[in-house]
């Protein structure tokens, strides 16, 4: 018997169900862009959304009570010692809710702890007003001051939290704050400088002002501007990353045990000289990043913020959580609103007051996790999103990247993270943290491991290629063969590892020592491979571009307070009779080629040939063909490999050029032509060639 057609009412439930499903689909938010790009993140999308929601809630709260994030980040304008022309005097404020009493002391009142007491306002803030009628001449430019804090029945002389300048007494070695109001303000002339225009892809010169002189002493901002900036410009670098700018009491800490976050280190000169340096860099088309330290701070009480109000929990976590297990320092309490505001104000301050163009955030791994990355292998996504993640620190970093990008369009933000957190360098709207670049910390570690443990003839090219190119898709990376980390005492620079004792005895250009020839060849190859395949940006440490000898070691008791290893021997790189000069010449040629071809802005490198037997790698990137022969002795004739584009090719850079200390074996004037998508060329041992279509 034939079935009758269903009537209209019978179809209604299905229609309702379909409508309900469509509504449910419409209500379900589309996957975050971060998750779309990485399916392994799907189980953790709720965590990513919670982070977004928490950020939006915090921003809404800030806007409700402070108007905007930019206005919120002005704690330094409210706290500390500031002149208020409207009130006709100096206003000093300090946040110290746990303190019993505070007083402002200094040479203006003969360090009398009773003369200028503060009175307590709301929210744990204390204030004192010093009218111009009485203090205008006494609180003069150059005057020194501190704050006396009484807590738990004991009084201590401390440095104000938002201090703009700290100076050390040569005799007593004691630090004090210093009023800085010169008669003439610094005049900026960099109004037309734009980071996005100057830095198409970052070529970063990591530098330390104090060790930038050849003499055994502390260098200055002015000397750096006058003597080192021209070298950086000539070398082709478009970005400087300045270390050790935030004031730190111990010079040997390399600037990473900061005491006064708002003070430019006075040991290098006055604030105007740092401004001169940055202004001059901008005049030369070079951006300047601050190596900012918000991951921890010095534990010193006399110079820093530790136990400032006697509560044991003000800027830092209370108890053991407030101590970094490996760095002997204090850890910020990022969940406390006042600490958030303090650190965010610090971000704004350096961008606004000194015209920095962005930051390299130090120790981000330590911030991201409660375990600070100590003894942890990040082998799965659970490591990133489990209970070990410090959600307060992640919220702070999202606020900081939002603030920096909002306050200064085009600012560059680089994260020092070894964990590989997904989304660290993606926009917050996609589910990320908002940084622009991360440091490729695995690459320099790998080079050092190879040089320490594996003879040249056994270098695993597949593993090397994987290390150079293994990075998270869509997140930009700064590649480097070595930074200050690899040069610190207890280790050696790459040049020192390669040359060993020959770095002192076989560096003349006419010296044919085979060990030195090997070292020179590999120094060039390591740098080229790192830059060409390792990332979307590149970094070198001051002096290492010409193979600076030895390590870095600041004056300390253990070395007799010597400056011998805390300086840069520029004369070595400048001397055309030395191999140092040849290494520097190669670095300059490499950087200028990468810059001219916008190599780092191109997509990832494409492997063309991986030949373990002959120790050859060939790859393409940005329209250039790179081919390297790492064999210790075998030179290859009529060596053929496939390329994607047919046509004629010419050599645009050869590491074997005589001007780079090579032997001029390949004919750089020769024009190669493909046959069936293959190139055939002569490839000497320990040589890398870069070819471009003619």
mmCIF file of N, CA and C in Angstrom, residues 463-567:
data_model
loop_
_atom_site.group_PDB
_atom_site.id
_atom_site.type_symbol
_atom_site.label_atom_id
_atom_site.label_comp_id
_atom_site.label_asym_id
_atom_site.label_seq_id
_atom_site.Cartn_x
_atom_site.Cartn_y
_atom_site.Cartn_z
ATOM 1 N N UNK A 463 68.812 18.032 11.607
ATOM 2 C CA UNK A 463 68.525 18.603 12.924
ATOM 3 C C UNK A 463 68.811 20.099 12.939
ATOM 4 N N UNK A 464 69.880 20.501 12.274
ATOM 5 C CA UNK A 464 70.230 21.922 12.185
ATOM 6 C C UNK A 464 69.133 22.699 11.458
ATOM 7 N N UNK A 465 68.683 22.166 10.332
ATOM 8 C CA UNK A 465 67.635 22.839 9.566
ATOM 9 C C UNK A 465 66.349 22.938 10.384
ATOM 10 N N UNK A 466 66.002 21.869 11.084
ATOM 11 C CA UNK A 466 64.802 21.869 11.922
ATOM 12 C C UNK A 466 64.901 22.947 12.997
ATOM 13 N N UNK A 467 66.063 23.058 13.619
ATOM 14 C CA UNK A 467 66.244 24.054 14.685
ATOM 15 C C UNK A 467 66.120 25.465 14.143
ATOM 16 N N UNK A 468 66.665 25.707 12.971
ATOM 17 C CA UNK A 468 66.616 27.046 12.388
ATOM 18 C C UNK A 468 65.205 27.437 11.957
ATOM 19 N N UNK A 469 64.422 26.490 11.513
ATOM 20 C CA UNK A 469 63.129 26.814 10.898
ATOM 21 C C UNK A 469 61.935 26.443 11.757
ATOM 22 N N UNK A 470 62.152 25.789 12.884
ATOM 23 C CA UNK A 470 61.048 25.355 13.737
ATOM 24 C C UNK A 470 60.552 26.522 14.589
ATOM 25 N N UNK A 471 59.518 27.175 14.131
ATOM 26 C CA UNK A 471 58.914 28.262 14.887
ATOM 27 C C UNK A 471 57.419 28.283 14.615
ATOM 28 N N UNK A 472 56.698 28.879 15.514
ATOM 29 C CA UNK A 472 55.243 28.864 15.439
ATOM 30 C C UNK A 472 54.756 29.709 14.268
ATOM 31 N N UNK A 473 53.960 29.082 13.411
ATOM 32 C CA UNK A 473 53.454 29.763 12.222
ATOM 33 C C UNK A 473 52.648 30.991 12.619
ATOM 34 N N UNK A 474 52.901 32.082 11.928
ATOM 35 C CA UNK A 474 52.138 33.306 12.174
ATOM 36 C C UNK A 474 52.640 34.158 13.311
ATOM 37 N N UNK A 475 53.675 33.680 14.031
ATOM 38 C CA UNK A 475 54.259 34.471 15.118
ATOM 39 C C UNK A 475 55.703 34.812 14.747
ATOM 40 N N UNK A 476 55.991 36.091 14.688
ATOM 41 C CA UNK A 476 57.291 36.532 14.211
ATOM 42 C C UNK A 476 58.383 36.296 15.254
ATOM 43 N N UNK A 477 59.572 35.975 14.742
ATOM 44 C CA UNK A 477 60.686 35.566 15.592
ATOM 45 C C UNK A 477 61.925 36.384 15.271
ATOM 46 N N UNK A 478 62.664 36.748 16.312
ATOM 47 C CA UNK A 478 63.971 37.377 16.155
ATOM 48 C C UNK A 478 65.024 36.277 16.278
ATOM 49 N N UNK A 479 65.733 36.004 15.195
ATOM 50 C CA UNK A 479 66.777 34.979 15.201
ATOM 51 C C UNK A 479 68.111 35.605 15.586
ATOM 52 N N UNK A 480 68.952 34.826 16.241
ATOM 53 C CA UNK A 480 70.292 35.306 16.567
ATOM 54 C C UNK A 480 71.202 34.125 16.839
ATOM 55 N N UNK A 481 72.466 34.292 16.447
ATOM 56 C CA UNK A 481 73.456 33.249 16.700
ATOM 57 C C UNK A 481 73.998 33.364 18.115
ATOM 58 N N UNK A 482 74.031 34.591 18.627
ATOM 59 C CA UNK A 482 74.480 34.818 20.000
ATOM 60 C C UNK A 482 74.021 36.202 20.442
ATOM 61 N N UNK A 483 73.747 36.299 21.743
ATOM 62 C CA UNK A 483 73.410 37.579 22.352
ATOM 63 C C UNK A 483 74.329 37.761 23.546
ATOM 64 N N UNK A 484 73.958 38.673 24.450
ATOM 65 C CA UNK A 484 74.787 38.847 25.649
ATOM 66 C C UNK A 484 74.815 37.572 26.495
ATOM 67 N N UNK A 485 73.734 36.767 26.423
ATOM 68 C CA UNK A 485 73.672 35.550 27.237
ATOM 69 C C UNK A 485 74.817 34.593 26.929
ATOM 70 N N UNK A 486 75.134 34.446 25.640
ATOM 71 C CA UNK A 486 76.181 33.503 25.257
ATOM 72 C C UNK A 486 77.575 34.040 25.554
ATOM 73 N N UNK A 487 77.692 35.344 25.797
ATOM 74 C CA UNK A 487 79.009 35.946 25.993
ATOM 75 C C UNK A 487 79.388 36.115 27.460
ATOM 76 N N UNK A 488 78.459 35.810 28.354
ATOM 77 C CA UNK A 488 78.723 36.060 29.766
ATOM 78 C C UNK A 488 79.827 35.161 30.310
ATOM 79 N N UNK A 489 80.475 35.647 31.362
ATOM 80 C CA UNK A 489 81.566 34.901 31.969
ATOM 81 C C UNK A 489 81.087 33.497 32.347
ATOM 82 N N UNK A 490 81.971 32.534 32.130
ATOM 83 C CA UNK A 490 81.602 31.142 32.311
ATOM 84 C C UNK A 490 81.317 30.475 30.988
ATOM 85 N N UNK A 491 81.135 31.274 29.945
ATOM 86 C CA UNK A 491 80.990 30.761 28.593
ATOM 87 C C UNK A 491 81.849 31.617 27.679
ATOM 88 N N UNK A 492 81.700 31.408 26.371
ATOM 89 C CA UNK A 492 82.512 32.152 25.422
ATOM 90 C C UNK A 492 81.651 32.613 24.256
ATOM 91 N N UNK A 493 82.112 33.641 23.573
ATOM 92 C CA UNK A 493 81.456 34.040 22.339
ATOM 93 C C UNK A 493 81.654 32.937 21.301
ATOM 94 N N UNK A 494 80.863 32.971 20.227
ATOM 95 C CA UNK A 494 81.046 31.990 19.155
ATOM 96 C C UNK A 494 82.448 32.078 18.567
ATOM 97 N N UNK A 495 82.933 33.297 18.410
ATOM 98 C CA UNK A 495 84.282 33.458 17.861
ATOM 99 C C UNK A 495 85.311 32.794 18.757
ATOM 100 N N UNK A 496 85.152 32.942 20.052
ATOM 101 C CA UNK A 496 86.108 32.341 20.979
ATOM 102 C C UNK A 496 86.003 30.821 20.958
ATOM 103 N N UNK A 497 84.777 30.292 20.875
ATOM 104 C CA UNK A 497 84.618 28.842 20.755
ATOM 105 C C UNK A 497 85.284 28.327 19.485
ATOM 106 N N UNK A 498 85.136 29.074 18.399
ATOM 107 C CA UNK A 498 85.669 28.628 17.109
ATOM 108 C C UNK A 498 87.182 28.761 17.027
ATOM 109 N N UNK A 499 87.699 29.918 17.403
ATOM 110 C CA UNK A 499 89.137 30.176 17.266
ATOM 111 C C UNK A 499 89.950 29.598 18.422
ATOM 112 N N UNK A 500 89.323 29.544 19.600
ATOM 113 C CA UNK A 500 90.016 29.118 20.812
ATOM 114 C C UNK A 500 91.281 29.970 20.993
ATOM 115 N N UNK A 501 92.423 29.362 21.281
ATOM 116 C CA UNK A 501 93.642 30.137 21.553
ATOM 117 C C UNK A 501 94.116 30.921 20.338
ATOM 118 N N UNK A 502 93.695 30.493 19.148
ATOM 119 C CA UNK A 502 94.115 31.184 17.927
ATOM 120 C C UNK A 502 93.594 32.609 17.863
ATOM 121 N N UNK A 503 92.573 32.920 18.684
ATOM 122 C CA UNK A 503 92.020 34.274 18.669
ATOM 123 C C UNK A 503 93.033 35.290 19.187
ATOM 124 N N UNK A 504 94.085 34.800 19.851
ATOM 125 C CA UNK A 504 95.150 35.672 20.339
ATOM 126 C C UNK A 504 96.413 35.599 19.481
ATOM 127 N N UNK A 505 96.565 34.519 18.721
ATOM 128 C CA UNK A 505 97.869 34.274 18.075
ATOM 129 C C UNK A 505 97.844 34.163 16.563
ATOM 130 N N UNK A 506 96.670 33.913 15.961
ATOM 131 C CA UNK A 506 96.645 33.659 14.514
ATOM 132 C C UNK A 506 95.602 34.520 13.801
ATOM 133 N N UNK A 507 95.496 35.792 14.185
ATOM 134 C CA UNK A 507 94.447 36.640 13.635
ATOM 135 C C UNK A 507 94.933 37.606 12.559
ATOM 136 N N UNK A 508 96.192 37.568 12.198
ATOM 137 C CA UNK A 508 96.657 38.407 11.093
ATOM 138 C C UNK A 508 96.148 37.823 9.784
ATOM 139 N N UNK A 509 95.796 38.684 8.844
ATOM 140 C CA UNK A 509 95.188 38.208 7.598
ATOM 141 C C UNK A 509 96.122 37.316 6.783
ATOM 142 N N UNK A 510 97.428 37.473 6.942
ATOM 143 C CA UNK A 510 98.366 36.646 6.162
ATOM 144 C C UNK A 510 98.724 35.358 6.891
ATOM 145 N N UNK A 511 98.188 35.188 8.096
ATOM 146 C CA UNK A 511 98.463 33.976 8.870
ATOM 147 C C UNK A 511 97.594 32.851 8.311
ATOM 148 N N UNK A 512 98.215 31.805 7.798
ATOM 149 C CA UNK A 512 97.488 30.718 7.154
ATOM 150 C C UNK A 512 97.134 29.569 8.069
ATOM 151 N N UNK A 513 97.106 29.803 9.353
ATOM 152 C CA UNK A 513 96.789 28.740 10.292
ATOM 153 C C UNK A 513 95.464 28.073 9.908
ATOM 154 N N UNK A 514 95.451 26.744 9.694
ATOM 155 C CA UNK A 514 94.222 26.068 9.240
ATOM 156 C C UNK A 514 93.096 26.120 10.264
ATOM 157 N N UNK A 515 93.433 26.088 11.550
ATOM 158 C CA UNK A 515 92.394 26.184 12.577
ATOM 159 C C UNK A 515 91.689 27.525 12.539
ATOM 160 N N UNK A 516 92.460 28.584 12.336
ATOM 161 C CA UNK A 516 91.872 29.916 12.246
ATOM 162 C C UNK A 516 91.040 30.057 10.975
ATOM 163 N N UNK A 517 91.496 29.420 9.882
ATOM 164 C CA UNK A 517 90.738 29.472 8.628
ATOM 165 C C UNK A 517 89.383 28.780 8.803
ATOM 166 N N UNK A 518 89.383 27.634 9.487
ATOM 167 C CA UNK A 518 88.121 26.934 9.783
ATOM 168 C C UNK A 518 87.205 27.830 10.608
ATOM 169 N N UNK A 519 87.748 28.424 11.654
ATOM 170 C CA UNK A 519 86.947 29.263 12.545
ATOM 171 C C UNK A 519 86.338 30.434 11.797
ATOM 172 N N UNK A 520 87.117 31.083 10.975
ATOM 173 C CA UNK A 520 86.630 32.232 10.213
ATOM 174 C C UNK A 520 85.509 31.813 9.268
ATOM 175 N N UNK A 521 85.685 30.684 8.594
ATOM 176 C CA UNK A 521 84.674 30.211 7.646
ATOM 177 C C UNK A 521 83.363 29.891 8.361
ATOM 178 N N UNK A 522 83.454 29.194 9.484
ATOM 179 C CA UNK A 522 82.241 28.800 10.190
ATOM 180 C C UNK A 522 81.550 29.989 10.856
ATOM 181 N N UNK A 523 82.323 30.960 11.319
ATOM 182 C CA UNK A 523 81.724 32.155 11.917
ATOM 183 C C UNK A 523 80.810 32.845 10.909
ATOM 184 N N UNK A 524 81.241 32.920 9.670
ATOM 185 C CA UNK A 524 80.439 33.554 8.623
ATOM 186 C C UNK A 524 79.221 32.699 8.281
ATOM 187 N N UNK A 525 79.427 31.388 8.157
ATOM 188 C CA UNK A 525 78.338 30.490 7.780
ATOM 189 C C UNK A 525 77.246 30.480 8.852
ATOM 190 N N UNK A 526 77.645 30.418 10.112
ATOM 191 C CA UNK A 526 76.681 30.377 11.214
ATOM 192 C C UNK A 526 75.792 31.618 11.196
ATOM 193 N N UNK A 527 76.387 32.754 10.972
ATOM 194 C CA UNK A 527 75.611 33.997 10.958
ATOM 195 C C UNK A 527 74.670 34.061 9.762
ATOM 196 N N UNK A 528 75.155 33.661 8.614
ATOM 197 C CA UNK A 528 74.306 33.724 7.427
ATOM 198 C C UNK A 528 73.133 32.760 7.540
ATOM 199 N N UNK A 529 73.383 31.525 7.962
ATOM 200 C CA UNK A 529 72.287 30.570 8.094
ATOM 201 C C UNK A 529 71.257 31.039 9.110
ATOM 202 N N UNK A 530 71.722 31.594 10.211
ATOM 203 C CA UNK A 530 70.809 32.068 11.253
ATOM 204 C C UNK A 530 69.924 33.186 10.740
ATOM 205 N N UNK A 531 70.522 34.152 10.088
ATOM 206 C CA UNK A 531 69.747 35.283 9.576
ATOM 207 C C UNK A 531 68.799 34.834 8.469
ATOM 208 N N UNK A 532 69.311 34.034 7.536
ATOM 209 C CA UNK A 532 68.534 33.720 6.339
ATOM 210 C C UNK A 532 67.373 32.770 6.611
ATOM 211 N N UNK A 533 67.517 31.869 7.580
ATOM 212 C CA UNK A 533 66.481 30.859 7.795
ATOM 213 C C UNK A 533 65.797 30.952 9.146
ATOM 214 N N UNK A 534 66.351 31.730 10.087
ATOM 215 C CA UNK A 534 65.932 31.619 11.477
ATOM 216 C C UNK A 534 64.746 32.438 11.929
ATOM 217 N N UNK A 535 64.316 33.450 11.185
ATOM 218 C CA UNK A 535 63.225 34.252 11.720
ATOM 219 C C UNK A 535 62.811 35.388 10.816
ATOM 220 N N UNK A 536 62.029 36.288 11.391
ATOM 221 C CA UNK A 536 61.544 37.478 10.681
ATOM 222 C C UNK A 536 62.266 38.735 11.154
ATOM 223 N N UNK A 537 63.232 38.559 12.031
ATOM 224 C CA UNK A 537 64.103 39.623 12.504
ATOM 225 C C UNK A 537 65.433 38.998 12.857
ATOM 226 N N UNK A 538 66.434 39.833 13.130
ATOM 227 C CA UNK A 538 67.774 39.323 13.419
ATOM 228 C C UNK A 538 68.421 40.212 14.468
ATOM 229 N N UNK A 539 69.258 39.606 15.317
ATOM 230 C CA UNK A 539 69.908 40.341 16.399
ATOM 231 C C UNK A 539 71.364 39.918 16.523
ATOM 232 N N UNK A 540 72.220 40.891 16.838
ATOM 233 C CA UNK A 540 73.594 40.593 17.220
ATOM 234 C C UNK A 540 73.934 41.407 18.454
ATOM 235 N N UNK A 541 74.936 40.952 19.193
ATOM 236 C CA UNK A 541 75.375 41.653 20.395
ATOM 237 C C UNK A 541 76.599 42.503 20.077
ATOM 238 N N UNK A 542 76.680 43.660 20.669
ATOM 239 C CA UNK A 542 77.696 44.663 20.394
ATOM 240 C C UNK A 542 79.111 44.064 20.314
ATOM 241 N N UNK A 543 79.743 44.241 19.173
ATOM 242 C CA UNK A 543 81.107 43.769 18.954
ATOM 243 C C UNK A 543 81.198 42.374 18.390
ATOM 244 N N UNK A 544 80.158 41.557 18.583
ATOM 245 C CA UNK A 544 80.227 40.183 18.099
ATOM 246 C C UNK A 544 80.123 40.101 16.589
ATOM 247 N N UNK A 545 79.672 41.187 15.965
ATOM 248 C CA UNK A 545 79.607 41.178 14.502
ATOM 249 C C UNK A 545 80.992 41.050 13.887
ATOM 250 N N UNK A 546 82.029 41.479 14.613
ATOM 251 C CA UNK A 546 83.388 41.295 14.096
ATOM 252 C C UNK A 546 84.163 40.254 14.911
ATOM 253 N N UNK A 547 83.429 39.396 15.619
ATOM 254 C CA UNK A 547 84.071 38.300 16.327
ATOM 255 C C UNK A 547 84.836 38.730 17.553
ATOM 256 N N UNK A 548 84.250 39.628 18.334
ATOM 257 C CA UNK A 548 84.952 40.137 19.512
ATOM 258 C C UNK A 548 85.492 38.990 20.358
ATOM 259 N N UNK A 549 86.752 39.079 20.767
ATOM 260 C CA UNK A 549 87.342 37.977 21.523
ATOM 261 C C UNK A 549 86.834 37.923 22.962
ATOM 262 N N UNK A 550 86.976 36.758 23.551
ATOM 263 C CA UNK A 550 86.722 36.567 24.976
ATOM 264 C C UNK A 550 85.250 36.712 25.340
ATOM 265 N N UNK A 551 84.986 36.815 26.613
ATOM 266 C CA UNK A 551 83.645 36.852 27.166
ATOM 267 C C UNK A 551 83.358 38.245 27.728
ATOM 268 N N UNK A 552 82.218 38.362 28.406
ATOM 269 C CA UNK A 552 81.853 39.612 29.077
ATOM 270 C C UNK A 552 81.840 39.360 30.580
ATOM 271 N N UNK A 553 82.576 40.174 31.300
ATOM 272 C CA UNK A 553 82.635 40.047 32.759
ATOM 273 C C UNK A 553 82.834 41.433 33.358
ATOM 274 N N UNK A 554 81.860 41.871 34.141
ATOM 275 C CA UNK A 554 81.921 43.210 34.715
ATOM 276 C C UNK A 554 82.809 43.243 35.954
ATOM 277 N N UNK A 555 83.275 44.426 36.308
ATOM 278 C CA UNK A 555 84.122 44.542 37.501
ATOM 279 C C UNK A 555 83.429 43.947 38.730
ATOM 280 N N UNK A 556 84.156 43.109 39.448
ATOM 281 C CA UNK A 556 83.627 42.471 40.652
ATOM 282 C C UNK A 556 84.801 42.030 41.507
ATOM 283 N N UNK A 557 84.484 41.639 42.708
ATOM 284 C CA UNK A 557 85.534 41.234 43.632
ATOM 285 C C UNK A 557 86.335 40.058 43.079
ATOM 286 N N UNK A 558 85.650 39.133 42.398
ATOM 287 C CA UNK A 558 86.311 37.937 41.890
ATOM 288 C C UNK A 558 87.317 38.176 40.789
ATOM 289 N N UNK A 559 87.239 39.330 40.116
ATOM 290 C CA UNK A 559 88.232 39.621 39.062
ATOM 291 C C UNK A 559 89.050 40.871 39.394
ATOM 292 N N UNK A 560 89.100 41.197 40.688
ATOM 293 C CA UNK A 560 89.896 42.358 41.088
ATOM 294 C C UNK A 560 89.307 43.670 40.616
ATOM 295 N N UNK A 561 87.978 43.697 40.416
ATOM 296 C CA UNK A 561 87.279 44.913 39.951
ATOM 297 C C UNK A 561 87.858 45.426 38.634
ATOM 298 N N UNK A 562 88.110 44.486 37.743
ATOM 299 C CA UNK A 562 88.722 44.820 36.452
ATOM 300 C C UNK A 562 87.663 45.121 35.393
ATOM 301 N N UNK A 563 87.976 46.087 34.529
ATOM 302 C CA UNK A 563 87.128 46.424 33.387
ATOM 303 C C UNK A 563 87.621 45.746 32.103
ATOM 304 N N UNK A 564 88.603 44.880 32.211
ATOM 305 C CA UNK A 564 89.231 44.325 31.010
ATOM 306 C C UNK A 564 88.224 43.606 30.106
ATOM 307 N N UNK A 565 87.261 42.907 30.717
ATOM 308 C CA UNK A 565 86.291 42.170 29.919
ATOM 309 C C UNK A 565 84.952 42.899 29.809
ATOM 310 N N UNK A 566 84.876 44.117 30.291
ATOM 311 C CA UNK A 566 83.655 44.922 30.205
ATOM 312 C C UNK A 566 83.906 46.110 29.293
ATOM 313 N N UNK A 567 84.412 45.842 28.112
ATOM 314 C CA UNK A 567 84.703 46.886 27.125
ATOM 315 C C UNK A 567 84.638 46.257 25.737
#
